[in-house]
Coordinates of C-alpha atoms and ligand atoms in Angstrom, one line a residue:
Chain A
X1 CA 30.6 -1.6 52.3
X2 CA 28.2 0.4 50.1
X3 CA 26.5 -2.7 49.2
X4 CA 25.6 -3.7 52.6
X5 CA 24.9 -0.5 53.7
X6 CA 22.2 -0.7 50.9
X7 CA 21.4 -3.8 51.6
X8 CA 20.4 -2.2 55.4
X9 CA 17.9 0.3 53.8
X10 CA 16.2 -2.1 51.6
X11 CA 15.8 -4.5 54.9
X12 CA 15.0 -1.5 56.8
X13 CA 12.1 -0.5 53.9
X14 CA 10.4 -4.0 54.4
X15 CA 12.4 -6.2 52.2
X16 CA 11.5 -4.6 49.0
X17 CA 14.2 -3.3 47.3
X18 CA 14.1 -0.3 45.0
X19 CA 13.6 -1.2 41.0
X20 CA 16.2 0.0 38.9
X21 CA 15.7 1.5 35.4
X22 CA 19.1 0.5 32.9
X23 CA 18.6 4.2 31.8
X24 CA 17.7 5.8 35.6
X25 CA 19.4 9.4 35.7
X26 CA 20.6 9.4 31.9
X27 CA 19.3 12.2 29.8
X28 CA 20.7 14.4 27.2
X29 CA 19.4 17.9 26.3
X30 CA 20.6 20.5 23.8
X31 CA 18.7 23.8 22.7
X32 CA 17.3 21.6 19.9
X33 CA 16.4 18.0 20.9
X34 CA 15.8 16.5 24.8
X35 CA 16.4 12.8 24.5
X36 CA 15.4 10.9 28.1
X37 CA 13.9 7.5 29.8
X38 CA 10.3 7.4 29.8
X39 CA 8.4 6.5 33.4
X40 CA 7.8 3.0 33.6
X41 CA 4.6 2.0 32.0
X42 CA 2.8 -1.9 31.5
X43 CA 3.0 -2.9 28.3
X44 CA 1.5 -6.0 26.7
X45 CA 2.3 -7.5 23.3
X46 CA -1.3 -8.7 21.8
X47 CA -2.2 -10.7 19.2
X48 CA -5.4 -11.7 17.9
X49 CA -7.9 -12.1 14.6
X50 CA -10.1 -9.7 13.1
X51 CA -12.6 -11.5 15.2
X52 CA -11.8 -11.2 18.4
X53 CA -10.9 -7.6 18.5
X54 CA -14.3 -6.1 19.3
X55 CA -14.4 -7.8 22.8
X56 CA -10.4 -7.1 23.0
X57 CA -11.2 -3.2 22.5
X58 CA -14.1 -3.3 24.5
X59 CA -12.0 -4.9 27.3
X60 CA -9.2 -2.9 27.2
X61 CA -11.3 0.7 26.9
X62 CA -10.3 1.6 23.7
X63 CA -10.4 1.0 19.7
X64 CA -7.6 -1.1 18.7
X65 CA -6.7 0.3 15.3
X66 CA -6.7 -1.6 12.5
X67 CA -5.1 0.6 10.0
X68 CA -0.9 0.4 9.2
X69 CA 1.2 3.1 10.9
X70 CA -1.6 3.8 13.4
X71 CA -2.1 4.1 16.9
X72 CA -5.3 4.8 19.1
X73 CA -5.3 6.9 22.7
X74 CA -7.6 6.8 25.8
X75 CA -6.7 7.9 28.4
X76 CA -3.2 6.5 30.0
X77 CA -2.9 3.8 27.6
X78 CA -2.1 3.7 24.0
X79 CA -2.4 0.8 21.3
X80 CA 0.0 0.7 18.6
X81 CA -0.7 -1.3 15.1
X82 CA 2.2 -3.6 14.6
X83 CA 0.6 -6.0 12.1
X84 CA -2.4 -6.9 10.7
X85 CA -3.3 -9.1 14.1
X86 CA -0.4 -7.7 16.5
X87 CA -0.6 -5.1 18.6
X88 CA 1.8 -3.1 21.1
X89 CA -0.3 -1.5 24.4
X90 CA 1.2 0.3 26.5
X91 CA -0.1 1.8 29.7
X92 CA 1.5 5.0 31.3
X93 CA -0.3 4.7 34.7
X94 CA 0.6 0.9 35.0
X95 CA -2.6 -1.1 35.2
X96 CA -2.7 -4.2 35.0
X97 CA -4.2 -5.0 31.2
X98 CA -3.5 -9.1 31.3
X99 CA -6.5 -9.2 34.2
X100 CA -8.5 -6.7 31.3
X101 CA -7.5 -9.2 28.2
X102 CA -8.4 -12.0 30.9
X103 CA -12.4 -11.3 30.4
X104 CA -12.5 -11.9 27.1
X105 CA -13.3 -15.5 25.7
X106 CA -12.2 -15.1 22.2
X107 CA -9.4 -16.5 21.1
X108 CA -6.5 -14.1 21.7
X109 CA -2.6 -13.9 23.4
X110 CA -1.8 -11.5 25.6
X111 CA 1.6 -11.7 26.8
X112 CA 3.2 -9.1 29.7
X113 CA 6.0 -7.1 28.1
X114 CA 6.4 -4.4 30.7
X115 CA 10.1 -4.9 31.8
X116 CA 11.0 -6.0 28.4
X117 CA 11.2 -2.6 26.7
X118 CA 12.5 0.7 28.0
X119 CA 11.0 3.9 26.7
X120 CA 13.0 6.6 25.5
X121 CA 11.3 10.0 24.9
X122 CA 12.4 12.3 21.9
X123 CA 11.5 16.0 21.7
X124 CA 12.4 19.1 20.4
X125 CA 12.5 20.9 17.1
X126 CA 15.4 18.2 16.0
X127 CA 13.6 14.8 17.3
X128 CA 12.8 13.8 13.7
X129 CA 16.5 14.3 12.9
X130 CA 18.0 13.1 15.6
X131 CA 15.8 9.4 15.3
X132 CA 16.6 9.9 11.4
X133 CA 20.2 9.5 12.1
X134 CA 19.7 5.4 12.6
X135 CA 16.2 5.2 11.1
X136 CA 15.7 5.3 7.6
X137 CA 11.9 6.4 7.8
X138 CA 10.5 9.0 6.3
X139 CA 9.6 11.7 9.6
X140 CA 7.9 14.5 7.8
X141 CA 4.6 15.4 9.2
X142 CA 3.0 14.0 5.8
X143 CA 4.1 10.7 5.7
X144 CA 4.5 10.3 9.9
X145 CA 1.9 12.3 11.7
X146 CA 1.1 12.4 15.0
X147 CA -0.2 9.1 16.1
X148 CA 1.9 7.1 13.7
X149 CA 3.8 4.5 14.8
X150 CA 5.6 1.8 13.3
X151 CA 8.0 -1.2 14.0
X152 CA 10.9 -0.2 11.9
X153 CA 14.9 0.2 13.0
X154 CA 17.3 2.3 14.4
X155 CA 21.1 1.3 13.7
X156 CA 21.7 -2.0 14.4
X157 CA 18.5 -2.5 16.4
X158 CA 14.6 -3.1 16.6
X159 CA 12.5 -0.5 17.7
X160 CA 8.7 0.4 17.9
X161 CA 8.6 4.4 17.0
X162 CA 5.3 6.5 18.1
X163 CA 4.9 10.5 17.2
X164 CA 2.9 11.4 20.6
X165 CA 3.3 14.8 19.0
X166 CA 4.7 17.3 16.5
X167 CA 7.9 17.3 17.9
X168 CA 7.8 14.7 20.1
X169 CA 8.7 10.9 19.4
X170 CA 8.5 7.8 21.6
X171 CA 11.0 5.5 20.9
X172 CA 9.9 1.5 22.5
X173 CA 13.5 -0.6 22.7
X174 CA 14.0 -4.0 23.9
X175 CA 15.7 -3.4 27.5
X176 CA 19.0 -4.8 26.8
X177 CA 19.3 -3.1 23.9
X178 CA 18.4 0.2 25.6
X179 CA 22.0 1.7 26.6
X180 CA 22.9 1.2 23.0
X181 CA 19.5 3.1 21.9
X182 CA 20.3 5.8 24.4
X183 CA 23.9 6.4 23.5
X184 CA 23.2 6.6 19.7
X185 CA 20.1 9.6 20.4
X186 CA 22.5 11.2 22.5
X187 CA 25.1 11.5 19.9
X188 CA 22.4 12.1 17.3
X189 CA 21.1 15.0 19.3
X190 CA 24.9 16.6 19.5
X191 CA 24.9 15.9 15.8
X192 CA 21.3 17.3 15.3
X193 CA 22.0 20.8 17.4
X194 CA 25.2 21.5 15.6
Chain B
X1 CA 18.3 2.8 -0.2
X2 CA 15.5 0.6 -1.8
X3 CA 12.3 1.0 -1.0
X4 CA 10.3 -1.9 -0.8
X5 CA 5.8 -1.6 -1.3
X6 CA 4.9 -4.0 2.1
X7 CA 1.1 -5.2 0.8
X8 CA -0.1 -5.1 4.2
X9 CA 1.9 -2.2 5.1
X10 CA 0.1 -0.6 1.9
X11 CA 3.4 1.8 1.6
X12 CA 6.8 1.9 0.4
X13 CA 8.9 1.0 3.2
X14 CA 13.1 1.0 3.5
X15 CA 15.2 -2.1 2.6
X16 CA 16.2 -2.2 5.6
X17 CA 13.0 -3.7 7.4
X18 CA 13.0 -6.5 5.1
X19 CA 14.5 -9.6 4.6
X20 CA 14.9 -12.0 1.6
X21 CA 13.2 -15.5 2.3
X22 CA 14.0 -17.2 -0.8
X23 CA 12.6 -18.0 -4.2
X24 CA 8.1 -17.9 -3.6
X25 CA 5.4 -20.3 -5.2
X26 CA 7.4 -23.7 -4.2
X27 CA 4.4 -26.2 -3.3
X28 CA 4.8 -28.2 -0.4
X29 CA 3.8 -32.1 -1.8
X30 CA 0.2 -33.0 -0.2
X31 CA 1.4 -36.6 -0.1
X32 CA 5.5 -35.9 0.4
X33 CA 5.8 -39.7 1.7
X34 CA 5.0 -41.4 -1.6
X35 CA 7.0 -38.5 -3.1
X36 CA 10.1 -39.9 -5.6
X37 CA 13.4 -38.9 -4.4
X38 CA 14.3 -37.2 -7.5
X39 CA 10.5 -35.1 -6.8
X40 CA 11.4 -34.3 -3.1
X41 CA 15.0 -33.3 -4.3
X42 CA 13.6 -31.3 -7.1
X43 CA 11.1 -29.5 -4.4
X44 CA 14.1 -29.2 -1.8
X45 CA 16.8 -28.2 -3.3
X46 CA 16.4 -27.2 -7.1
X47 CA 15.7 -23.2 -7.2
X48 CA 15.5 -21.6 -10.7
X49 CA 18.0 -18.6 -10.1
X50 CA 17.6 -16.6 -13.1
X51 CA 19.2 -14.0 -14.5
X52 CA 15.6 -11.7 -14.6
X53 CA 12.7 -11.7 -13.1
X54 CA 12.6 -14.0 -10.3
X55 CA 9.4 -14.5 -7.9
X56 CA 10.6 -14.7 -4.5
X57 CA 8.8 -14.7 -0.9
X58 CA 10.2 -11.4 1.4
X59 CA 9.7 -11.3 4.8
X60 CA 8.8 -7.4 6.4
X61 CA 10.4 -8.6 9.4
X62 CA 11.0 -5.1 11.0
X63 CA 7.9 -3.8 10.4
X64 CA 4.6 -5.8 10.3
X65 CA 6.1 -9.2 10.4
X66 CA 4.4 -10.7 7.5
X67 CA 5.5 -12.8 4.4
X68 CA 4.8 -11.4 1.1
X69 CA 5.9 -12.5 -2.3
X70 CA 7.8 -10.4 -4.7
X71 CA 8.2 -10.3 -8.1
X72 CA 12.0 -8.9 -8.8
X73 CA 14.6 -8.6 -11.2
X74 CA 17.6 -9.7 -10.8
X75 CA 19.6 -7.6 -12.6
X76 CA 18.6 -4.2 -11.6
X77 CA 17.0 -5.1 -8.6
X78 CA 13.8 -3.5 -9.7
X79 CA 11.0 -5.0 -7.5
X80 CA 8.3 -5.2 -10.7
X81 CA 5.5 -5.9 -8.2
X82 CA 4.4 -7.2 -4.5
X83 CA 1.6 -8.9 -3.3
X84 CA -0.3 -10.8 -0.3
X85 CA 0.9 -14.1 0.5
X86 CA -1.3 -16.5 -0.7
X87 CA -2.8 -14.6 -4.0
X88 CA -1.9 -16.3 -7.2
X89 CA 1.0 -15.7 -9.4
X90 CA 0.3 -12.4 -11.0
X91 CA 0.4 -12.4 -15.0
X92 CA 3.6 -9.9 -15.5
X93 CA 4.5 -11.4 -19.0
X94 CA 5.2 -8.2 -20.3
X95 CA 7.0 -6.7 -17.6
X96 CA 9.2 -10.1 -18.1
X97 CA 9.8 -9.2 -22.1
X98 CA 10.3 -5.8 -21.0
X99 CA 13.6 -6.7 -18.2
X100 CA 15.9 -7.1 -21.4
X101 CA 18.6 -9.5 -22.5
X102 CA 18.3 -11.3 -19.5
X103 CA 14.5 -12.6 -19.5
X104 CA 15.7 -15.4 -21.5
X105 CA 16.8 -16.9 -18.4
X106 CA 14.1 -16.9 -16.5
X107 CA 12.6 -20.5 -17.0
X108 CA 11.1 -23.4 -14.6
X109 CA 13.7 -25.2 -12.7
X110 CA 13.7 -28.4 -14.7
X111 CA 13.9 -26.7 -18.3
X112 CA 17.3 -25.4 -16.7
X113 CA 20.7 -26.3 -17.7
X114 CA 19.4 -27.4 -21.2
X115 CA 21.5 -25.7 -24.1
X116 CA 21.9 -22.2 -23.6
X117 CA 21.4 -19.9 -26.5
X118 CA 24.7 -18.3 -26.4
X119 CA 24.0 -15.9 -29.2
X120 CA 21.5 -14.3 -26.2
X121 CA 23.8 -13.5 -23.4
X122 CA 23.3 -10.4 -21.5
X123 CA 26.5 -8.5 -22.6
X124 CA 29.4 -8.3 -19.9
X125 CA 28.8 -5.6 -17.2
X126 CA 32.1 -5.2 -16.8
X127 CA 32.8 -1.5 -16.3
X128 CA 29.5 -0.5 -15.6
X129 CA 29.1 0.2 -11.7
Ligands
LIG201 ZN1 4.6 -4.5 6.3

Protein backbone atom coordinates (compact mmCIF):
# COMPACT_ATOMS: atom_id res chain seq x y z
CA UNK A 1 0.00 0.00 0.00
CA UNK A 2 2.79 2.40 1.02
CA UNK A 3 4.56 1.48 -2.06
CA UNK A 4 1.99 2.56 -4.36
CA UNK A 5 1.02 5.35 -2.46
CA UNK A 6 4.64 6.40 -3.21
CA UNK A 7 4.63 5.38 -6.37
CA UNK A 8 1.42 8.18 -6.71
CA UNK A 9 3.73 11.06 -5.55
CA UNK A 10 6.58 10.21 -7.71
CA UNK A 11 4.01 10.10 -10.77
CA UNK A 12 2.41 13.03 -9.44
CA UNK A 13 6.13 14.97 -9.27
CA UNK A 14 6.66 14.21 -13.06
CA UNK A 15 7.98 10.85 -13.12
CA UNK A 16 11.11 11.55 -11.31
CA UNK A 17 11.46 9.83 -8.36
CA UNK A 18 13.38 10.94 -5.32
CA UNK A 19 17.22 9.67 -5.06
CA UNK A 20 17.96 7.87 -2.11
CA UNK A 21 21.23 8.09 -0.16
CA UNK A 22 22.19 4.25 1.67
CA UNK A 23 23.07 6.55 4.64
CA UNK A 24 19.90 9.26 4.26
CA UNK A 25 18.81 10.14 7.98
CA UNK A 26 21.82 8.16 9.81
CA UNK A 27 24.04 10.17 12.02
CA UNK A 28 25.67 9.71 15.27
CA UNK A 29 26.73 12.54 17.72
CA UNK A 30 28.32 12.45 21.12
CA UNK A 31 29.81 15.49 23.11
CA UNK A 32 33.08 14.43 21.55
CA UNK A 33 32.80 13.27 17.79
CA UNK A 34 29.69 13.93 15.12
CA UNK A 35 29.93 11.16 12.55
CA UNK A 36 27.25 11.81 9.54
CA UNK A 37 26.56 11.40 5.46
CA UNK A 38 28.07 14.02 3.52
CA UNK A 39 25.69 15.99 0.71
CA UNK A 40 25.99 14.32 -2.48
CA UNK A 41 28.92 15.69 -4.48
CA UNK A 42 30.40 14.51 -8.32
CA UNK A 43 33.30 12.82 -8.02
CA UNK A 44 35.65 11.65 -10.81
CA UNK A 45 38.42 9.18 -10.53
CA UNK A 46 41.47 10.69 -12.94
CA UNK A 47 44.28 9.39 -14.16
CA UNK A 48 46.91 10.81 -16.21
CA UNK A 49 50.94 11.45 -16.84
CA UNK A 50 53.02 14.13 -15.64
CA UNK A 51 52.28 15.58 -18.98
CA UNK A 52 49.04 16.04 -19.33
CA UNK A 53 48.33 17.59 -16.01
CA UNK A 54 48.93 21.24 -16.85
CA UNK A 55 45.86 21.30 -19.28
CA UNK A 56 43.96 18.79 -16.78
CA UNK A 57 44.44 21.64 -13.92
CA UNK A 58 43.90 24.26 -16.10
CA UNK A 59 40.59 22.56 -17.20
CA UNK A 60 39.37 21.58 -14.06
CA UNK A 61 40.27 25.32 -12.18
CA UNK A 62 42.64 24.17 -9.95
CA UNK A 63 46.33 22.69 -9.25
CA UNK A 64 46.30 19.04 -9.19
CA UNK A 65 48.89 18.24 -6.62
CA UNK A 66 51.52 16.30 -7.26
CA UNK A 67 52.96 15.66 -3.84
CA UNK A 68 52.02 12.22 -1.57
CA UNK A 69 49.37 12.70 1.12
CA UNK A 70 48.23 15.93 -0.53
CA UNK A 71 45.26 17.54 -1.68
CA UNK A 72 44.50 20.98 -3.44
CA UNK A 73 41.03 23.26 -2.85
CA UNK A 74 39.23 25.85 -5.04
CA UNK A 75 36.35 26.61 -4.50
CA UNK A 76 33.65 23.61 -4.33
CA UNK A 77 35.88 21.05 -5.59
CA UNK A 78 38.80 19.33 -4.10
CA UNK A 79 41.59 17.12 -5.76
CA UNK A 80 43.06 14.39 -3.76
CA UNK A 81 46.68 12.74 -4.69
CA UNK A 82 46.11 9.05 -4.76
CA UNK A 83 49.22 8.07 -6.80
CA UNK A 84 51.82 9.38 -8.68
CA UNK A 85 49.23 9.75 -11.91
CA UNK A 86 45.78 9.12 -9.98
CA UNK A 87 43.73 11.46 -8.71
CA UNK A 88 40.33 11.60 -6.62
CA UNK A 89 38.10 15.08 -7.46
CA UNK A 90 35.39 15.59 -5.85
CA UNK A 91 32.94 18.45 -6.35
CA UNK A 92 30.61 19.59 -3.51
CA UNK A 93 28.26 21.73 -5.73
CA UNK A 94 27.96 18.86 -8.36
CA UNK A 95 29.26 20.14 -11.62
CA UNK A 96 29.68 18.24 -14.09
CA UNK A 97 33.79 17.87 -14.35
CA UNK A 98 33.78 14.91 -17.28
CA UNK A 99 32.37 17.94 -19.81
CA UNK A 100 35.67 19.98 -17.99
CA UNK A 101 38.23 16.87 -18.55
CA UNK A 102 36.35 16.67 -22.05
CA UNK A 103 38.40 19.92 -23.38
CA UNK A 104 41.53 18.65 -22.87
CA UNK A 105 43.44 16.74 -25.78
CA UNK A 106 46.09 15.16 -23.80
CA UNK A 107 45.99 11.91 -23.16
CA UNK A 108 44.09 11.30 -19.92
CA UNK A 109 40.94 8.96 -18.23
CA UNK A 110 38.46 10.55 -16.55
CA UNK A 111 35.89 8.23 -15.32
CA UNK A 112 32.46 9.41 -13.32
CA UNK A 113 32.58 8.02 -9.73
CA UNK A 114 29.81 10.17 -8.21
CA UNK A 115 27.33 7.34 -7.03
CA UNK A 116 30.12 5.02 -6.38
CA UNK A 117 31.33 6.44 -3.08
CA UNK A 118 29.34 7.88 -0.17
CA UNK A 119 30.89 10.51 2.03
CA UNK A 120 30.96 10.26 5.66
CA UNK A 121 31.93 13.43 7.61
CA UNK A 122 34.03 13.07 10.97
CA UNK A 123 34.26 15.92 13.45
CA UNK A 124 34.84 16.72 16.85
CA UNK A 125 37.69 16.84 19.31
CA UNK A 126 37.65 12.69 18.94
CA UNK A 127 37.52 12.40 14.98
CA UNK A 128 41.15 11.35 14.86
CA UNK A 129 40.31 8.61 17.47
CA UNK A 130 37.34 7.54 16.39
CA UNK A 131 38.77 6.87 12.40
CA UNK A 132 41.95 5.51 14.42
CA UNK A 133 39.86 2.73 15.75
CA UNK A 134 39.97 0.84 12.10
CA UNK A 135 42.78 2.89 10.54
CA UNK A 136 46.13 2.26 11.45
CA UNK A 137 47.48 5.78 10.28
CA UNK A 138 49.19 7.95 12.08
CA UNK A 139 46.42 11.23 12.72
CA UNK A 140 48.47 13.70 14.61
CA UNK A 141 48.56 17.05 13.19
CA UNK A 142 52.41 16.48 12.31
CA UNK A 143 52.29 13.61 10.29
CA UNK A 144 48.35 14.35 8.92
CA UNK A 145 47.66 17.98 8.53
CA UNK A 146 44.97 19.58 7.19
CA UNK A 147 44.74 18.87 3.59
CA UNK A 148 46.25 15.44 3.87
CA UNK A 149 44.67 12.79 2.42
CA UNK A 150 45.41 9.37 1.59
CA UNK A 151 44.07 6.05 0.31
CA UNK A 152 44.65 3.80 3.20
CA UNK A 153 41.95 1.38 5.28
CA UNK A 154 39.54 1.24 7.79
CA UNK A 155 38.73 -2.33 9.21
CA UNK A 156 38.11 -4.57 6.71
CA UNK A 157 37.61 -1.96 3.97
CA UNK A 158 39.11 0.68 1.46
CA UNK A 159 38.77 4.19 2.08
CA UNK A 160 40.07 7.55 0.77
CA UNK A 161 40.61 9.82 4.17
CA UNK A 162 40.86 13.79 3.79
CA UNK A 163 41.49 16.29 7.01
CA UNK A 164 39.24 19.28 5.65
CA UNK A 165 40.22 20.54 9.02
CA UNK A 166 41.67 20.30 12.58
CA UNK A 167 39.15 18.26 13.77
CA UNK A 168 37.32 17.44 10.98
CA UNK A 169 37.89 14.27 8.63
CA UNK A 170 36.27 13.21 5.39
CA UNK A 171 36.10 9.77 5.04
CA UNK A 172 35.36 8.67 0.88
CA UNK A 173 33.86 4.75 0.94
CA UNK A 174 32.77 2.71 -1.80
CA UNK A 175 28.76 2.85 -1.60
CA UNK A 176 28.16 -0.63 -0.82
CA UNK A 177 30.58 -0.69 1.65
CA UNK A 178 29.08 2.44 3.33
CA UNK A 179 26.62 0.97 6.00
CA UNK A 180 29.50 -1.12 7.20
CA UNK A 181 31.81 2.29 7.31
CA UNK A 182 28.98 4.02 9.14
CA UNK A 183 28.26 1.47 11.72
CA UNK A 184 31.95 0.99 12.68
CA UNK A 185 32.38 5.25 13.23
CA UNK A 186 29.35 5.09 15.09
CA UNK A 187 30.60 2.60 17.54
CA UNK A 188 34.07 4.21 17.41
CA UNK A 189 32.57 7.45 18.45
CA UNK A 190 30.70 5.67 21.55
CA UNK A 191 34.13 4.16 22.20
CA UNK A 192 35.97 7.58 21.58
CA UNK A 193 33.47 9.70 24.09
CA UNK A 194 33.68 7.28 26.87
CA UNK B 1 52.31 -3.40 13.23
CA UNK B 2 55.14 -3.10 10.48
CA UNK B 3 55.72 -0.19 8.90
CA UNK B 4 56.54 -0.48 5.48
CA UNK B 5 58.82 2.94 3.49
CA UNK B 6 56.33 3.22 0.07
CA UNK B 7 59.15 4.93 -2.41
CA UNK B 8 56.61 6.84 -4.05
CA UNK B 9 54.72 7.41 -0.94
CA UNK B 10 58.28 8.76 0.41
CA UNK B 11 56.92 7.62 4.07
CA UNK B 12 56.66 4.75 6.33
CA UNK B 13 53.24 3.49 5.82
CA UNK B 14 51.26 0.43 7.90
CA UNK B 15 51.47 -3.21 6.83
CA UNK B 16 48.40 -3.15 6.33
CA UNK B 17 48.11 -1.17 2.90
CA UNK B 18 50.49 -3.46 1.40
CA UNK B 19 50.55 -6.60 -0.13
CA UNK B 20 53.23 -9.23 -0.97
CA UNK B 21 53.65 -9.86 -4.81
CA UNK B 22 56.17 -12.36 -4.75
CA UNK B 23 59.97 -12.85 -5.11
CA UNK B 24 61.21 -9.22 -7.58
CA UNK B 25 63.97 -9.08 -10.39
CA UNK B 26 62.51 -12.35 -12.39
CA UNK B 27 63.11 -11.35 -16.19
CA UNK B 28 60.56 -12.04 -18.49
CA UNK B 29 62.51 -13.92 -21.68
CA UNK B 30 62.66 -11.41 -24.75
CA UNK B 31 62.30 -14.37 -27.05
CA UNK B 32 60.13 -16.82 -24.47
CA UNK B 33 59.04 -19.00 -27.74
CA UNK B 34 62.55 -20.36 -28.54
CA UNK B 35 62.82 -20.58 -24.67
CA UNK B 36 63.92 -24.42 -23.44
CA UNK B 37 61.45 -25.92 -21.27
CA UNK B 38 63.70 -26.50 -18.57
CA UNK B 39 64.54 -22.18 -19.02
CA UNK B 40 60.70 -21.29 -19.09
CA UNK B 41 60.22 -23.76 -16.01
CA UNK B 42 63.20 -22.33 -14.26
CA UNK B 43 61.60 -18.64 -15.01
CA UNK B 44 57.98 -19.93 -14.05
CA UNK B 45 58.14 -21.78 -11.35
CA UNK B 46 61.73 -21.97 -9.54
CA UNK B 47 61.79 -19.07 -6.75
CA UNK B 48 64.88 -18.96 -4.51
CA UNK B 49 63.09 -18.86 -0.96
CA UNK B 50 65.82 -18.30 1.31
CA UNK B 51 66.23 -18.28 4.66
CA UNK B 52 67.67 -14.27 4.66
CA UNK B 53 67.46 -11.65 2.66
CA UNK B 54 65.16 -12.14 -0.04
CA UNK B 55 64.33 -9.38 -2.90
CA UNK B 56 60.74 -9.41 -3.42
CA UNK B 57 58.25 -6.95 -5.49
CA UNK B 58 55.39 -5.42 -2.88
CA UNK B 59 52.43 -3.93 -4.04
CA UNK B 60 51.07 -0.55 -1.90
CA UNK B 61 47.78 -1.56 -3.00
CA UNK B 62 45.81 0.52 -0.36
CA UNK B 63 47.56 3.45 -0.74
CA UNK B 64 49.14 4.69 -3.97
CA UNK B 65 48.73 1.57 -6.00
CA UNK B 66 52.22 1.07 -7.18
CA UNK B 67 54.68 -1.83 -7.29
CA UNK B 68 57.87 -1.48 -5.53
CA UNK B 69 60.61 -3.97 -4.81
CA UNK B 70 61.84 -4.78 -1.38
CA UNK B 71 64.71 -5.96 -0.06
CA UNK B 72 63.66 -8.26 3.22
CA UNK B 73 64.75 -10.73 5.56
CA UNK B 74 63.21 -13.46 6.09
CA UNK B 75 63.81 -14.23 9.36
CA UNK B 76 63.12 -11.21 11.28
CA UNK B 77 61.15 -9.59 8.79
CA UNK B 78 63.29 -6.58 8.71
CA UNK B 79 62.59 -4.79 5.41
CA UNK B 80 66.67 -3.76 4.83
CA UNK B 81 65.60 -1.39 2.03
CA UNK B 82 62.80 -0.29 -0.68
CA UNK B 83 62.96 1.14 -3.88
CA UNK B 84 61.18 2.27 -7.28
CA UNK B 85 60.19 -0.38 -9.54
CA UNK B 86 62.45 -0.53 -12.26
CA UNK B 87 65.88 0.78 -10.51
CA UNK B 88 68.61 -1.79 -10.40
CA UNK B 89 69.25 -4.26 -7.71
CA UNK B 90 70.74 -2.25 -4.97
CA UNK B 91 74.32 -3.42 -3.68
CA UNK B 92 73.28 -4.49 0.15
CA UNK B 93 76.16 -7.10 0.45
CA UNK B 94 76.79 -6.07 3.77
CA UNK B 95 73.50 -5.76 5.04
CA UNK B 96 73.32 -9.51 3.69
CA UNK B 97 76.62 -10.64 5.93
CA UNK B 98 75.18 -8.61 8.57
CA UNK B 99 71.38 -10.81 8.74
CA UNK B 100 73.34 -13.72 10.62
CA UNK B 101 73.40 -17.49 10.33
CA UNK B 102 70.92 -17.46 7.83
CA UNK B 103 72.62 -15.38 4.83
CA UNK B 104 74.14 -18.52 3.90
CA UNK B 105 71.00 -19.37 2.25
CA UNK B 106 70.39 -16.83 0.36
CA UNK B 107 71.72 -18.01 -3.23
CA UNK B 108 70.37 -17.93 -7.02
CA UNK B 109 67.73 -20.39 -7.73
CA UNK B 110 69.80 -22.92 -9.61
CA UNK B 111 72.84 -23.09 -7.02
CA UNK B 112 69.88 -24.37 -4.72
CA UNK B 113 69.48 -27.74 -3.38
CA UNK B 114 73.25 -28.43 -3.90
CA UNK B 115 74.88 -29.87 -0.50
CA UNK B 116 74.05 -27.86 2.34
CA UNK B 117 76.68 -27.01 4.79
CA UNK B 118 75.09 -28.46 7.79
CA UNK B 119 77.70 -27.32 10.15
CA UNK B 120 75.86 -23.57 9.23
CA UNK B 121 72.34 -24.01 10.11
CA UNK B 122 70.64 -21.22 11.79
CA UNK B 123 70.11 -22.82 15.30
CA UNK B 124 66.40 -24.08 16.20
CA UNK B 125 64.03 -21.20 17.11
CA UNK B 126 62.26 -23.33 19.10
CA UNK B 127 61.28 -21.48 22.32
CA UNK B 128 61.92 -18.17 21.13
CA UNK B 129 58.49 -16.34 20.29
ZN1 LIG C 1 52.64 4.29 -1.75
Amino acid sequence: MAKAAQRAVASAAGNTAKRVGPLDGRAKRTAMVSVEPAPPATRISLRAGKDAVPALSKALGLALPDRPKTSASKGSRTALWLGPDEWLVIDQAGHDMLADCAKVKALHSAVDISHRNIGIVVSGAAAADTINAGCPQDLSLAAFPVGASTRTVFGKIEIVLLRTAEETFRVECWRSFSCYAFTFLAEAARDAAA
Amino acid sequence: MLLIRCPYCEEERPELEFRNAGEAHIARSTDIASQSDEDFEKFFFIRSNPKGLIYERWRHIHGCGRFFNAARDTVSDKFVLTYKAGEPKPDISRAANDSGPAAWANRPPDQLNVKKPAARRAPSKKGKA
